[in-house]
Amino acid sequence: MRAAAPLGQPESEAAAMPGTDLLRAALAHTRRGWHVFPLRPSDKRPAIRDWETRATTDVVRIRKAWSREPFGIGIACGPSGLVVLDLDRPKPDSVRPPEWDRPGITDGVDVLAALAGDHGAEVPLATFSVLTGSGGAHLYLTAPAGVGIKNSAESLMFARPHCGHIATTDEVDAGQRSAT
């Protein structure tokens, strides 16, 4: 996997975008080629059925949807060619799996660093990333062509590839982390 290319937004284009911050963010994601769909307001669940096939980069459809209601933004990872690593903070009373119950591992960022170290790889920090509301992080990576990657549900680190979605709300400037 390689890092998803960060993409800056020209000032003139940002000033010309009408509507809410969520509409602006949805449009910004489509300029990256990412397929978006509406999430229920203040929720991570899709607001539409068949979200993966209905996710779109169509500006007209996006303007229409986000002008009606303050939907959250879902990004369909498969159609967008993404694998998103969701690096969590531990939840209260959670028990780490034995392989991650070792010194220095306290959260998903530490798990990723340990995995990279165990395999002689670098942690992909030079990629589009956001901080989550719970204090974790999402790292957006370009999915490798022709390789099937399934959703994972490991403790502290989750992969969201094909058939997975990620909830996001804010526009993120290239090379910077921002809360979602």
Coordinates of C-alpha atoms in Angstrom, one line a residue:
M1 CA 0.0 0.0 0.0
R2 CA 1.1 3.5 -0.6
A3 CA 0.1 6.8 0.9
A4 CA -2.9 8.5 -0.5
A5 CA -1.7 11.7 -2.1
P6 CA -2.6 14.8 -0.1
L7 CA -4.4 17.4 -2.2
G8 CA -4.4 21.1 -1.4
Q9 CA -7.4 23.3 -2.2
P10 CA -6.8 26.6 -4.2
E11 CA -8.1 29.6 -2.2
S12 CA -10.2 30.8 -5.1
E13 CA -12.0 27.5 -5.3
A14 CA -12.6 27.4 -1.5
A15 CA -14.1 30.9 -1.6
A16 CA -16.4 29.9 -4.5
M17 CA -17.9 26.9 -2.7
P18 CA -21.5 27.6 -1.5
G19 CA -23.2 25.9 1.4
T20 CA -22.3 24.4 4.7
D21 CA -19.0 23.2 6.0
L22 CA -20.2 19.7 5.5
L23 CA -21.0 20.3 1.8
R24 CA -17.6 21.9 1.4
A25 CA -15.9 18.9 2.9
A26 CA -17.9 16.4 0.8
L27 CA -16.9 18.3 -2.3
A28 CA -13.3 18.4 -1.3
H29 CA -13.3 14.7 -0.8
T30 CA -14.7 14.2 -4.3
R31 CA -11.8 16.3 -5.7
R32 CA -9.5 13.6 -4.4
G33 CA -11.6 11.0 -6.3
W34 CA -13.2 9.7 -3.1
H35 CA -16.8 8.5 -3.3
V36 CA -19.0 10.0 -0.6
F37 CA -22.5 9.3 0.7
P38 CA -24.6 10.8 3.5
L39 CA -24.5 9.6 7.1
R40 CA -27.3 10.2 9.5
P41 CA -26.8 13.6 11.2
S42 CA -24.5 13.2 14.3
D43 CA -24.2 9.4 13.6
K44 CA -21.8 7.1 11.8
R45 CA -24.6 5.0 10.2
P46 CA -25.4 5.5 6.5
A47 CA -28.5 7.6 5.8
I48 CA -29.1 5.6 2.6
R49 CA -29.5 2.0 1.6
D50 CA -26.9 0.4 -0.7
W51 CA -24.4 3.1 0.3
E52 CA -21.4 1.5 -1.4
T53 CA -23.0 1.4 -4.8
R54 CA -24.7 4.8 -4.4
A55 CA -21.6 6.6 -3.1
T56 CA -20.7 9.3 -5.6
T57 CA -18.3 11.9 -6.9
D58 CA -21.2 13.6 -8.8
V59 CA -21.2 17.3 -7.6
V60 CA -24.8 17.8 -8.5
R61 CA -26.0 14.9 -6.4
I62 CA -23.7 15.9 -3.5
R63 CA -24.9 19.5 -3.6
K64 CA -28.6 18.3 -3.6
A65 CA -28.1 15.9 -0.7
W66 CA -26.1 18.1 1.6
S67 CA -28.2 21.2 0.9
R68 CA -31.3 19.4 2.3
E69 CA -29.9 18.3 5.6
P70 CA -26.7 18.5 7.7
F71 CA -25.7 14.9 6.8
G72 CA -22.4 13.5 8.1
I73 CA -20.0 12.3 5.4
G74 CA -19.2 8.7 4.7
I75 CA -16.4 7.7 2.3
A76 CA -16.9 4.4 0.6
C77 CA -13.4 2.9 0.7
G78 CA -13.7 0.3 -2.0
P79 CA -15.0 2.6 -4.8
S80 CA -12.5 5.3 -3.7
G81 CA -9.6 2.9 -4.0
L82 CA -8.7 3.4 -0.3
V83 CA -7.7 1.4 2.7
V84 CA -8.2 3.5 5.9
L85 CA -6.4 2.5 9.0
D86 CA -8.5 3.4 12.1
L87 CA -6.0 3.7 15.0
D88 CA -8.0 3.8 18.2
R89 CA -7.4 4.8 21.7
P90 CA -8.3 2.0 24.2
K91 CA -11.8 2.0 25.5
P92 CA -12.3 1.9 29.3
D93 CA -12.1 -1.7 30.7
S94 CA -10.9 -3.0 27.3
V95 CA -8.6 -6.0 27.3
R96 CA -5.7 -6.0 24.7
P97 CA -5.1 -9.2 22.8
P98 CA -2.0 -11.0 24.1
E99 CA 0.1 -10.0 21.0
W100 CA -0.3 -6.3 21.9
D101 CA 0.0 -6.7 25.6
R102 CA 3.6 -5.6 25.7
P103 CA 5.5 -2.6 26.9
G104 CA 5.1 0.6 24.8
I105 CA 1.8 -0.4 23.2
T106 CA -1.0 1.7 24.5
D107 CA -3.1 2.6 21.4
G108 CA -3.6 1.9 17.7
V109 CA -0.7 4.2 16.7
D110 CA 1.6 2.0 18.9
V111 CA 0.1 -1.2 17.3
L112 CA 0.9 0.2 13.8
A113 CA 4.4 1.1 14.8
A114 CA 5.0 -2.3 16.3
L115 CA 3.6 -4.1 13.2
A116 CA 5.9 -1.9 11.0
G117 CA 8.9 -2.6 13.2
D118 CA 8.1 -6.4 13.2
H119 CA 8.1 -6.4 9.4
G120 CA 11.0 -4.0 8.7
A121 CA 8.6 -1.4 7.3
E122 CA 8.1 2.3 7.9
V123 CA 5.0 3.7 9.4
P124 CA 3.1 5.6 6.7
L125 CA 2.9 9.0 8.3
A126 CA 3.3 11.0 5.1
T127 CA -0.3 10.3 4.1
F128 CA -3.7 12.0 4.4
S129 CA -4.7 11.7 8.0
V130 CA -7.2 13.0 10.5
L131 CA -7.5 12.9 14.3
T132 CA -10.8 11.3 15.4
G133 CA -13.1 12.6 18.1
S134 CA -12.0 9.9 20.5
G135 CA -8.3 10.8 20.2
G136 CA -7.4 8.2 17.6
A137 CA -6.4 8.7 14.0
H138 CA -7.4 7.7 10.5
L139 CA -4.7 7.1 8.0
Y140 CA -5.9 7.1 4.3
L141 CA -3.8 4.8 2.0
T142 CA -4.2 3.9 -1.6
A143 CA -5.4 0.3 -1.9
P144 CA -3.0 -2.0 -3.7
A145 CA -4.5 -3.1 -7.1
G146 CA -5.6 -6.6 -7.4
V147 CA -5.2 -7.5 -3.7
G148 CA -8.2 -8.4 -1.6
I149 CA -8.2 -6.8 1.8
K150 CA -11.0 -7.5 4.2
N151 CA -12.3 -5.3 7.0
S152 CA -10.6 -6.1 10.2
A153 CA -11.7 -5.8 13.8
E154 CA -8.5 -6.0 15.7
S155 CA -8.2 -4.4 19.1
L156 CA -6.9 -0.8 18.8
M157 CA -6.4 -0.9 15.0
F158 CA -9.0 -1.5 12.2
A159 CA -8.6 -1.6 8.4
R160 CA -11.5 -0.3 6.3
P161 CA -11.0 -1.4 2.7
H162 CA -13.5 -2.7 0.1
C163 CA -17.0 -3.1 1.7
G164 CA -16.0 -0.7 4.4
H165 CA -16.7 3.0 5.0
I166 CA -15.2 5.7 7.2
A167 CA -17.1 8.5 8.8
T168 CA -15.5 12.0 8.4
T169 CA -16.8 15.5 8.8
D170 CA -14.0 18.0 8.3
E171 CA -12.0 19.2 5.3
V172 CA -8.3 18.5 6.1
D173 CA -5.5 20.5 4.7
A174 CA -2.7 18.6 2.9
G175 CA 0.0 17.4 5.3
Q176 CA -1.9 18.4 8.4
R177 CA -3.9 16.5 10.9
S178 CA -7.4 17.7 11.9
A179 CA -10.1 16.5 14.2
T180 CA -13.1 14.7 12.7

